[in-house]
Short mmCIF file of C-alpha atoms and ligand atoms in Angstrom, two decimals:
data_model
loop_
_atom_site.label_atom_id
_atom_site.label_comp_id
_atom_site.label_asym_id
_atom_site.label_seq_id
_atom_site.Cartn_x
_atom_site.Cartn_y
_atom_site.Cartn_z
CA MET X 21 76.43 101.78 115.22
CA THR X 22 73.87 103.74 116.32
CA THR X 23 70.34 102.49 117.53
CA PRO X 24 68.02 100.98 114.87
CA ALA X 25 64.90 102.97 113.41
CA ARG X 26 61.86 100.88 113.32
CA PRO X 27 61.26 99.26 109.71
CA SER X 28 58.65 101.34 107.73
CA SER X 29 55.11 99.28 107.97
CA SER X 30 52.62 99.28 105.21
CA LYS X 31 51.51 102.51 103.17
CA PRO X 32 50.40 105.41 105.41
CA ARG X 33 46.56 105.71 105.23
CA GLY X 34 44.46 108.85 105.82
CA LYS X 35 46.73 111.85 107.81
CA PHE X 36 49.37 108.97 109.04
CA ARG X 37 52.52 110.46 108.36
CA PRO X 38 55.86 108.57 108.93
CA ALA X 39 57.97 109.67 111.51
CA PRO X 40 60.93 111.40 110.11
CA PRO X 41 63.86 109.22 109.61
CA GLN X 42 66.55 108.98 112.25
CA PRO X 43 70.05 110.54 111.67
CA ASP X 44 72.53 107.33 111.37
CA PRO X 45 75.99 109.02 110.72
CA THR X 46 77.79 105.56 110.57
CA ARG X 47 75.43 104.34 107.53
CA ASP X 48 75.16 107.75 105.96
CA VAL X 49 78.91 107.90 105.40
CA ALA X 50 79.26 104.47 104.58
CA PHE X 51 76.11 104.70 101.75
CA ASP X 52 78.36 107.77 100.38
CA ILE X 53 81.48 105.60 100.14
CA LEU X 54 80.11 102.67 98.39
CA CYS X 55 78.10 104.70 96.50
CA GLY X 56 81.61 106.79 95.33
CA VAL X 57 82.99 103.47 94.46
CA VAL X 58 80.10 101.11 92.98
CA GLU X 59 78.48 104.17 90.86
CA HIS X 60 81.78 106.25 90.35
CA ARG X 61 84.65 103.92 90.41
CA ARG X 62 85.89 106.73 93.11
CA MET X 63 88.62 105.11 96.14
CA LEU X 64 87.21 104.89 99.65
CA GLU X 65 89.35 107.73 100.85
CA ASN X 66 88.09 109.88 97.75
CA SER X 67 84.89 109.44 98.42
CA LEU X 68 85.21 109.58 102.48
CA SER X 69 86.50 113.30 101.65
CA ARG X 70 83.80 114.23 99.45
CA SER X 71 81.17 112.83 101.67
CA ALA X 72 79.31 115.90 103.30
CA ALA X 73 77.93 113.26 105.99
CA ALA X 74 81.69 112.13 106.63
CA HIS X 75 82.72 116.01 107.49
CA GLN X 76 80.25 115.96 110.20
CA ALA X 77 80.19 112.82 111.77
CA GLU X 78 82.68 112.34 114.93
CA ALA X 79 85.61 109.73 113.99
CA ARG X 80 83.96 106.76 116.01
CA ASP X 81 81.22 106.86 113.32
CA ARG X 82 83.31 107.50 110.51
CA ALA X 83 85.85 104.70 111.77
CA ALA X 84 82.29 102.41 111.85
CA ALA X 85 81.28 103.76 108.78
CA HIS X 86 84.56 102.51 107.00
CA ARG X 87 84.29 99.01 108.93
CA LEU X 88 80.71 99.15 107.08
CA ALA X 89 81.80 100.00 103.71
CA ALA X 90 84.69 97.85 103.73
CA ALA X 91 82.69 94.60 104.69
CA THR X 92 80.19 95.33 102.37
CA LEU X 93 82.98 95.29 99.35
CA ARG X 94 85.00 92.51 100.71
CA HIS X 95 81.98 90.31 100.07
CA MET X 96 79.88 92.47 96.78
CA GLY X 97 80.13 89.76 94.51
CA THR X 98 78.26 87.30 96.72
CA LEU X 99 75.89 90.05 98.40
CA ARG X 100 74.67 90.68 94.79
CA THR X 101 74.25 87.36 93.78
CA VAL X 102 72.59 86.80 97.10
CA LEU X 103 70.16 89.50 96.75
CA GLU X 104 69.03 88.47 92.64
CA PRO X 105 66.28 86.50 93.18
CA PHE X 106 64.67 88.58 95.90
CA LEU X 107 64.63 91.22 93.00
CA LYS X 108 62.01 91.49 90.20
CA LYS X 109 63.82 94.12 88.50
CA GLU X 110 66.81 95.85 88.35
CA PRO X 111 66.71 98.52 91.17
CA PRO X 112 68.59 102.07 90.66
CA GLU X 113 72.13 101.45 91.61
CA PRO X 114 72.07 103.22 94.75
CA VAL X 115 68.71 101.60 96.20
CA ARG X 116 71.15 98.11 95.35
CA VAL X 117 74.23 99.68 97.37
CA ALA X 118 71.67 100.08 100.38
CA LEU X 119 70.65 96.74 100.46
CA MET X 120 74.01 95.30 99.94
CA MET X 121 74.88 97.08 102.90
CA GLY X 122 71.84 95.74 104.90
CA CYS X 123 72.76 92.58 103.68
CA ALA X 124 76.47 92.57 104.48
CA GLN X 125 74.87 93.64 108.05
CA LEU X 126 72.85 90.38 108.55
CA LEU X 127 75.10 88.04 106.91
CA PHE X 128 78.44 88.95 107.91
CA LEU X 129 78.63 91.79 110.80
CA GLU X 130 76.11 90.01 112.89
CA THR X 131 73.68 93.07 112.98
CA PRO X 132 70.40 92.16 114.82
CA PRO X 133 68.03 91.71 112.15
CA HIS X 134 65.44 94.39 112.95
CA ALA X 135 68.33 96.75 112.96
CA ALA X 136 69.83 95.96 109.75
CA VAL X 137 66.65 96.18 107.84
CA GLY X 138 65.36 99.23 109.91
CA THR X 139 68.14 101.52 109.23
CA THR X 140 68.00 100.41 105.15
CA VAL X 141 64.46 101.79 105.36
CA SER X 142 65.57 104.89 107.34
CA LEU X 143 68.74 105.55 104.82
CA LEU X 144 66.36 104.98 101.94
CA ARG X 145 63.93 107.63 103.24
CA ARG X 146 66.63 110.00 104.30
CA ARG X 147 68.33 110.25 100.88
CA LYS X 148 65.28 110.72 99.09
CA LEU X 149 64.59 107.04 97.83
CA ALA X 150 61.71 106.46 100.21
CA PRO X 151 59.45 104.95 97.22
CA PHE X 152 61.89 102.06 97.84
CA ALA X 153 61.44 101.45 101.22
CA GLY X 154 58.98 99.13 101.20
CA LEU X 155 61.12 96.70 98.82
CA ALA X 156 64.43 97.33 100.83
CA ASN X 157 62.23 95.72 104.25
CA ALA X 158 60.19 93.32 102.32
CA VAL X 159 63.97 92.07 100.63
CA LEU X 160 65.95 92.07 103.95
CA ARG X 161 63.13 90.49 105.90
CA ARG X 162 63.29 87.46 103.73
CA VAL X 163 66.97 87.46 103.82
CA ALA X 164 67.09 87.98 107.09
CA GLY X 165 64.41 85.04 107.44
CA ASN X 166 66.43 82.22 105.38
CA GLY X 167 69.57 83.45 107.52
CA PRO X 168 72.80 82.05 106.36
CA SER X 169 71.30 79.34 104.05
CA VAL X 170 71.21 82.06 101.56
CA LEU X 171 74.70 81.31 101.41
CA GLU X 172 74.87 77.74 101.06
CA GLY X 173 76.23 76.53 97.53
CA LEU X 174 77.61 79.75 96.62
CA ASP X 175 81.35 79.69 95.75
CA GLN X 176 81.86 82.90 97.58
CA PRO X 177 85.85 83.91 97.11
CA ARG X 178 85.35 83.22 93.33
CA LEU X 179 82.39 86.05 93.25
CA ASP X 180 83.82 88.42 95.39
CA ILE X 181 87.23 88.96 92.62
CA PRO X 182 86.27 90.53 90.01
CA SER X 183 87.13 88.46 86.91
CA TRP X 184 89.85 89.78 85.44
CA LEU X 185 91.94 90.01 88.46
CA TRP X 186 91.11 86.30 89.08
CA THR X 187 92.18 85.70 85.55
CA SER X 188 95.07 87.42 85.76
CA TRP X 189 96.10 86.03 89.07
CA ALA X 190 96.01 82.81 87.58
CA GLY X 191 99.70 82.95 86.64
CA LEU X 192 101.19 83.22 90.23
CA GLY X 193 100.11 79.44 90.85
CA LYS X 194 97.48 76.65 90.93
CA GLY X 195 94.71 77.26 93.48
CA VAL X 196 96.79 81.20 94.14
CA PRO X 197 93.84 83.42 93.02
CA ARG X 198 91.42 81.33 95.59
CA ALA X 199 94.27 81.57 98.58
CA ILE X 200 94.42 85.13 97.75
CA ALA X 201 90.37 85.87 97.72
CA GLN X 202 90.33 84.03 101.17
CA GLY X 203 93.35 86.36 102.50
CA ILE X 204 91.20 89.03 101.76
CA SER X 205 87.61 88.20 102.76
CA HIS X 206 88.34 89.49 106.03
CA GLU X 207 89.57 92.43 107.98
CA ALA X 208 93.68 92.22 108.06
CA PRO X 209 95.17 92.71 111.49
CA LEU X 210 97.40 95.55 112.12
CA ASP X 211 101.19 95.00 111.77
CA ILE X 212 103.99 97.38 113.24
CA THR X 213 107.40 97.19 112.82
CA LEU X 214 109.35 98.56 116.20
CA ARG X 215 112.39 100.19 116.57
CA PRO X 216 115.51 98.60 117.60
CA GLY X 217 115.21 97.89 121.53
CA ALA X 218 111.57 98.91 121.61
CA GLN X 219 109.33 97.20 123.51
CA ALA X 220 106.41 95.11 121.67
CA PRO X 221 102.90 96.54 122.86
CA GLU X 222 100.87 94.09 124.70
CA GLY X 223 98.87 91.10 122.88
CA GLY X 224 101.15 91.69 119.97
CA ILE X 225 102.51 88.35 118.04
CA ALA X 226 105.92 88.71 116.25
CA LEU X 227 105.87 87.45 113.03
CA PRO X 228 108.74 85.23 111.53
CA ASN X 229 109.98 88.55 109.66
CA GLY X 230 110.11 90.52 113.26
CA SER X 231 106.65 92.21 112.66
CA ILE X 232 104.68 92.39 115.64
CA ARG X 233 100.91 91.89 114.84
CA LEU X 234 98.10 92.73 116.79
CA PRO X 235 94.27 92.00 116.15
CA ALA X 236 92.49 93.66 113.43
CA GLY X 237 90.56 96.66 114.49
CA THR X 238 93.45 97.91 117.14
CA ARG X 239 93.90 101.77 117.48
CA VAL X 240 97.56 102.46 116.65
CA THR X 241 97.82 105.95 118.05
CA GLU X 242 96.05 104.29 121.31
CA LEU X 243 99.38 102.06 122.02
CA ILE X 244 101.72 102.83 124.25
CA GLY X 245 104.75 103.79 122.51
CA TYR X 246 102.84 105.80 119.19
CA GLU X 247 103.63 108.90 120.74
CA GLU X 248 107.22 108.53 121.79
CA GLY X 249 107.61 106.85 118.02
CA ALA X 250 108.60 103.50 119.27
CA PHE X 251 106.98 101.88 116.11
CA TRP X 252 105.43 102.68 113.21
CA VAL X 253 102.58 100.56 111.09
CA GLN X 254 103.61 98.48 108.28
CA ASP X 255 102.35 95.53 107.23
CA ALA X 256 104.83 92.51 107.09
CA ALA X 257 105.23 92.33 103.54
CA ALA X 258 105.88 95.82 103.43
CA THR X 259 108.84 95.37 105.36
CA LEU X 260 110.63 93.24 102.75
CA PRO X 261 111.75 95.91 100.23
CA ALA X 262 113.75 97.91 102.32
CA ARG X 263 115.32 95.11 103.89
CA LEU X 264 116.38 93.62 100.87
CA LEU X 265 117.90 96.82 100.22
CA ASN X 266 121.05 96.07 102.58
CA VAL X 267 121.81 99.25 103.41
CA GLN X 268 124.63 100.50 105.48
CA ALA X 269 125.31 103.05 107.97
CA SER X 270 127.99 104.75 105.58
CA GLU X 271 125.48 104.87 102.18
CA ARG X 272 123.87 107.91 100.48
CA VAL X 273 120.46 106.49 100.03
CA ALA X 274 117.07 107.94 98.05
CA ASP X 275 113.61 106.47 98.99
CA LEU X 276 112.02 107.36 95.66
CA CYS X 277 107.88 107.89 96.42
CA ALA X 278 108.21 107.38 99.49
CA ALA X 279 105.27 108.55 101.67
CA PRO X 280 103.62 107.85 104.37
CA GLY X 281 107.56 106.77 104.86
CA GLY X 282 107.34 103.29 106.35
CA LYS X 283 110.25 102.12 104.19
CA THR X 284 112.34 105.36 104.60
CA ALA X 285 112.06 104.80 108.46
CA GLN X 286 113.30 101.16 107.96
CA LEU X 287 115.99 102.90 105.31
CA ALA X 288 116.87 105.72 108.10
CA ILE X 289 117.00 103.59 110.84
CA THR X 290 120.66 102.06 109.70
CA GLY X 291 122.22 105.43 110.04
CA ALA X 292 122.19 106.07 106.46
CA GLU X 293 121.94 109.38 105.06
CA VAL X 294 118.56 109.30 103.68
CA THR X 295 117.14 111.34 101.01
CA ALA X 296 112.95 110.98 100.97
CA VAL X 297 111.45 111.99 97.61
CA GLU X 298 107.19 112.39 97.50
CA ASN X 299 105.37 114.56 94.61
CA ASN X 300 102.27 114.57 96.77
CA PRO X 301 102.43 117.78 99.37
CA ALA X 302 99.80 116.39 101.40
CA ARG X 303 101.26 113.17 101.40
CA LEU X 304 104.59 114.79 102.09
CA LEU X 305 103.38 116.53 104.89
CA ARG X 306 102.58 113.00 106.75
CA LEU X 307 105.83 111.53 106.09
CA LYS X 308 107.44 114.60 107.58
CA GLU X 309 104.93 113.78 110.55
CA ASN X 310 105.74 110.32 110.75
CA MET X 311 110.03 111.04 110.68
CA ALA X 312 109.03 113.71 113.44
CA ARG X 313 107.20 111.35 115.56
CA LEU X 314 109.97 108.87 114.70
CA GLY X 315 112.89 111.08 115.54
CA LEU X 316 114.62 110.37 112.26
CA ASP X 317 116.84 112.41 110.64
CA VAL X 318 115.54 112.20 106.74
CA ARG X 319 115.71 114.97 103.99
CA CYS X 320 112.31 115.43 102.93
CA LEU X 321 111.84 116.35 99.62
CA GLN X 322 108.81 117.08 97.36
CA ALA X 323 110.11 116.45 93.86
CA ASP X 324 108.76 114.18 90.70
CA ALA X 325 111.13 111.32 90.86
CA SER X 326 111.33 111.07 87.65
CA THR X 327 113.24 114.02 87.07
CA TRP X 328 114.66 114.75 90.33
CA GLN X 329 118.64 114.79 90.35
CA PRO X 330 121.15 113.60 93.49
CA ASP X 331 123.73 116.03 93.76
CA ALA X 332 126.02 112.78 93.58
CA PRO X 333 125.51 109.52 92.39
CA LEU X 334 123.92 107.14 95.34
CA ASP X 335 124.81 104.00 96.75
CA ALA X 336 121.37 102.66 96.96
CA ILE X 337 117.93 103.43 96.09
CA LEU X 338 114.48 102.04 96.97
CA LEU X 339 111.82 102.30 94.01
CA ASP X 340 108.57 101.53 95.65
CA ALA X 341 106.65 103.16 92.79
CA PRO X 342 102.77 104.01 92.25
CA CYS X 343 101.05 101.03 91.22
CA SER X 344 97.35 99.50 90.81
CA ALA X 345 97.64 98.51 94.42
CA THR X 346 95.89 95.49 93.72
CA GLY X 347 98.51 94.02 96.63
CA THR X 348 96.95 95.90 99.22
CA ALA X 349 92.94 94.72 98.50
CA ARG X 350 92.83 93.36 102.41
CA ARG X 351 93.12 96.61 103.96
CA HIS X 352 91.56 98.43 100.74
CA PRO X 353 88.97 96.28 99.20
CA ASP X 354 87.35 99.32 97.04
CA VAL X 355 90.52 98.45 95.02
CA LEU X 356 88.97 95.57 93.56
CA TRP X 357 85.97 97.30 92.36
CA VAL X 358 87.63 100.99 91.14
CA LYS X 359 90.89 99.59 89.07
CA ARG X 360 90.44 98.48 85.67
CA PRO X 361 92.84 96.80 83.34
CA ARG X 362 93.31 99.54 81.49
CA ASP X 363 94.59 101.47 84.32
CA LEU X 364 97.65 99.47 83.92
CA THR X 365 98.60 101.06 81.02
CA THR X 366 99.42 104.48 82.54
CA LEU X 367 100.91 102.96 85.59
CA THR X 368 103.67 100.78 83.68
CA ALA X 369 104.91 103.52 81.44
CA MET X 370 105.22 105.91 84.56
CA GLN X 371 107.26 102.96 86.61
CA ASP X 372 109.64 102.73 83.50
CA LYS X 373 110.31 106.25 83.64
CA LEU X 374 111.05 106.08 87.27
CA LEU X 375 113.34 102.80 86.81
CA ALA X 376 115.15 104.38 84.06
CA ALA X 377 115.66 107.96 86.43
CA ALA X 378 116.67 105.61 89.11
CA ARG X 379 119.42 103.84 86.95
CA ASP X 380 120.75 107.55 86.10
CA MET X 381 120.71 108.26 90.15
CA LEU X 382 122.87 104.97 90.89
CA ARG X 383 127.03 105.04 90.72
CA PRO X 384 128.16 102.44 89.15
CA GLY X 385 128.07 98.72 91.84
CA GLY X 386 125.39 100.43 93.28
CA ARG X 387 122.04 99.26 94.18
CA LEU X 388 118.26 99.67 93.60
CA VAL X 389 115.33 97.89 94.90
CA TYR X 390 111.88 98.53 92.80
CA ALA X 391 108.70 97.33 94.44
CA VAL X 392 105.28 97.30 93.99
CA CYS X 393 102.17 96.43 95.90
CA SER X 394 100.81 95.04 92.85
CA LEU X 395 99.73 91.56 92.07
CA GLN X 396 99.71 92.23 88.21
CA ASP X 397 102.31 90.75 86.19
CA GLU X 398 102.66 94.06 83.82
CA GLU X 399 103.69 95.76 86.99
CA GLY X 400 106.03 93.44 88.64
CA PRO X 401 108.31 90.36 86.29
CA ALA X 402 107.38 92.63 83.02
CA ARG X 403 108.69 95.91 84.39
CA ALA X 404 111.45 93.53 86.07
CA ARG X 405 112.43 92.41 82.50
CA ALA X 406 111.99 96.22 81.24
CA ALA X 407 114.72 97.29 83.73
CA GLN X 408 117.04 94.52 82.36
CA ALA X 409 116.65 95.65 78.94
CA MET X 410 117.68 99.36 80.26
CA GLY X 411 120.87 98.36 81.31
CA LEU X 412 120.13 97.40 84.88
CA VAL X 413 121.84 94.42 86.05
CA PRO X 414 119.72 91.45 88.37
CA MET X 415 121.08 91.00 91.51
CA PRO X 416 118.75 88.61 92.56
CA PHE X 417 117.60 87.57 96.17
CA THR X 418 118.75 84.74 97.97
CA ALA X 419 117.67 81.69 99.74
CA GLU X 420 119.34 82.84 103.09
CA GLU X 421 117.98 86.68 102.66
CA LEU X 422 114.00 85.01 102.71
CA SER X 423 114.92 82.03 104.92
CA PHE X 424 111.70 83.16 106.82
CA LEU X 425 109.54 83.14 104.13
CA PRO X 426 110.84 80.97 101.24
CA GLU X 427 107.45 80.68 99.01
CA ALA X 428 107.97 84.34 98.26
CA LEU X 429 111.55 83.42 96.38
CA THR X 430 110.73 83.07 92.62
CA PRO X 431 112.96 81.28 90.31
CA GLU X 432 114.26 84.40 89.18
CA GLY X 433 115.50 85.56 92.51
CA TRP X 434 112.72 88.18 92.83
CA LEU X 435 110.29 88.59 95.90
CA ARG X 436 106.46 87.75 95.34
CA THR X 437 103.91 87.74 98.35
CA HIS X 438 100.40 87.64 98.14
CA PRO X 439 97.45 87.84 100.58
CA GLY X 440 97.04 83.65 100.41
CA MET X 441 100.44 83.27 102.47
CA TRP X 442 100.60 83.08 106.10
CA LEU X 443 96.64 82.79 105.94
CA ASP X 444 96.98 81.08 109.49
CA LYS X 445 98.43 83.82 110.80
CA GLY X 446 96.31 86.73 109.32
CA GLY X 447 97.85 86.87 105.72
CA MET X 448 99.74 89.50 104.43
CA ASP X 449 99.96 92.37 101.60
CA GLY X 450 100.92 91.44 98.13
CA PHE X 451 103.97 92.54 97.17
CA PHE X 452 106.27 92.24 93.99
CA ALA X 453 110.43 93.33 94.39
CA ALA X 454 113.29 92.81 92.01
CA ARG X 455 117.06 94.20 92.90
CA PHE X 456 119.40 95.20 90.62
CA THR X 457 122.86 96.72 90.19
CA ARG X 458 124.32 99.13 87.72
CA ALA X 459 127.52 97.66 85.97
CA LEU X 460 130.95 99.13 87.17
C1 SAM V 15 103.05 102.78 96.80
S1 SAM V 15 103.23 104.75 97.66
C2 SAM V 15 104.97 104.43 98.67
C3 SAM V 15 104.81 104.08 100.00
C4 SAM V 15 105.81 104.20 101.02
N1 SAM V 15 107.26 103.88 100.06
C5 SAM V 15 105.80 103.51 102.59
O1 SAM V 15 106.44 102.66 102.28
O2 SAM V 15 105.39 104.36 102.92
C6 SAM V 15 103.81 105.37 96.36
C7 SAM V 15 104.01 107.12 96.49
O3 SAM V 15 104.37 107.65 95.55
C8 SAM V 15 104.00 108.90 95.48
N2 SAM V 15 104.50 109.10 93.73
C9 SAM V 15 103.74 108.99 92.88
N3 SAM V 15 104.35 109.04 91.70
C10 SAM V 15 105.40 110.11 92.04
C11 SAM V 15 106.49 110.69 91.34
N4 SAM V 15 106.29 110.91 90.15
N5 SAM V 15 107.29 111.34 91.71
C12 SAM V 15 107.77 111.21 93.70
N6 SAM V 15 106.51 110.97 94.33
C13 SAM V 15 105.60 109.88 93.21
C14 SAM V 15 102.25 108.91 95.71
O4 SAM V 15 102.09 110.17 96.14
C15 SAM V 15 102.68 107.58 96.60
O5 SAM V 15 103.00 108.60 97.78
#
């Protein structure tokens, strides 16, 4: 982050004019991202692409902004609560955003107090919110003066998860919402999947599923072997659905909803004939780039998977359906504050449409794995039951298949992971998966 400006002091008198605020691309971009999430319920990536500051910023500043915004989002409930006693009346939302960002730097990012306070004051002045600069100065100085004691007695995991999500996760088991909140409370490590025979980059730790875990903040493109296609980025939990499809080299396989292609790569590396279907042109491009970097021969198609039809019935299908993505909140904490219960209605309707389409693409005896990176019952178990009602026959996962993660096997033979699993190793994303076959 750039050098702090001096905190604004008392009111200007006479001919004195305050110095122009210092440029600070990191905080400008972080502020834009956070306002997008908080005021407009816009996903972080979407806000980033709309931010004029982000377009002008260097990659290093954008990355720092991303980290600052993510830390603020991860602790947003706590930050709101901490600020409350210091505010006599409700400030406009952008001012509160700037205060939360300043407060996150003080309490969670070890930014020196003079920098956290000074840069917040400067930010407000740059953003035509100068009348609130004095308030920010006073409030943040008081928070800094109190130090970590402002967090004492706060139930941070509970505060940092919106109530509707906390309640919805109660069905996952006693203590699970709290464990999930713990998993989300810190930056996620970087997981990669190695090509068979490739060497793990230095500093990586092998996880029980075979993924290699590197410290949070590792820049993947700078790792030896990236350009050569020795590995791809994929959370440990995200490797499981494709693995559980048990694809053989001789099979004809479709990956429906494929970009950016982590699971496509897993399927293609078996030697199977893989068609990857993706409806978003920009994401299709990323998928193609990834397959080219990995040197994998995959037919990549732009099509709507709910209407696309293969030339002949398929042996195996992976349907990694679009979903609320609440299971990825470790990496995308904006999900927590952007998604609403009503989003699930549209998503589950699309998931059913895709399931019915996938069923019709399968040959009798063929296999289908349905997966979502969601923690919501509506998108997981409820869809597995809907698939059964559509005539798909359950093919439960077995204890042997999940011997390295027995806690993820449900009594129904489904897969359920969540960010509270492997907490001692750095957690994992939340996935649901179920396997079916088409009756002979
Ligand atoms: C959960 S992501 C897939 C992640 C991917 N399977 C992987 O492992 O890298 C869902 C993807 O489905 C795409 N998508 C959404 N609706 C679709 C549809 N009707 N047909 C094809 N692709 C779709 C989205 O653009 C998005 O890229």
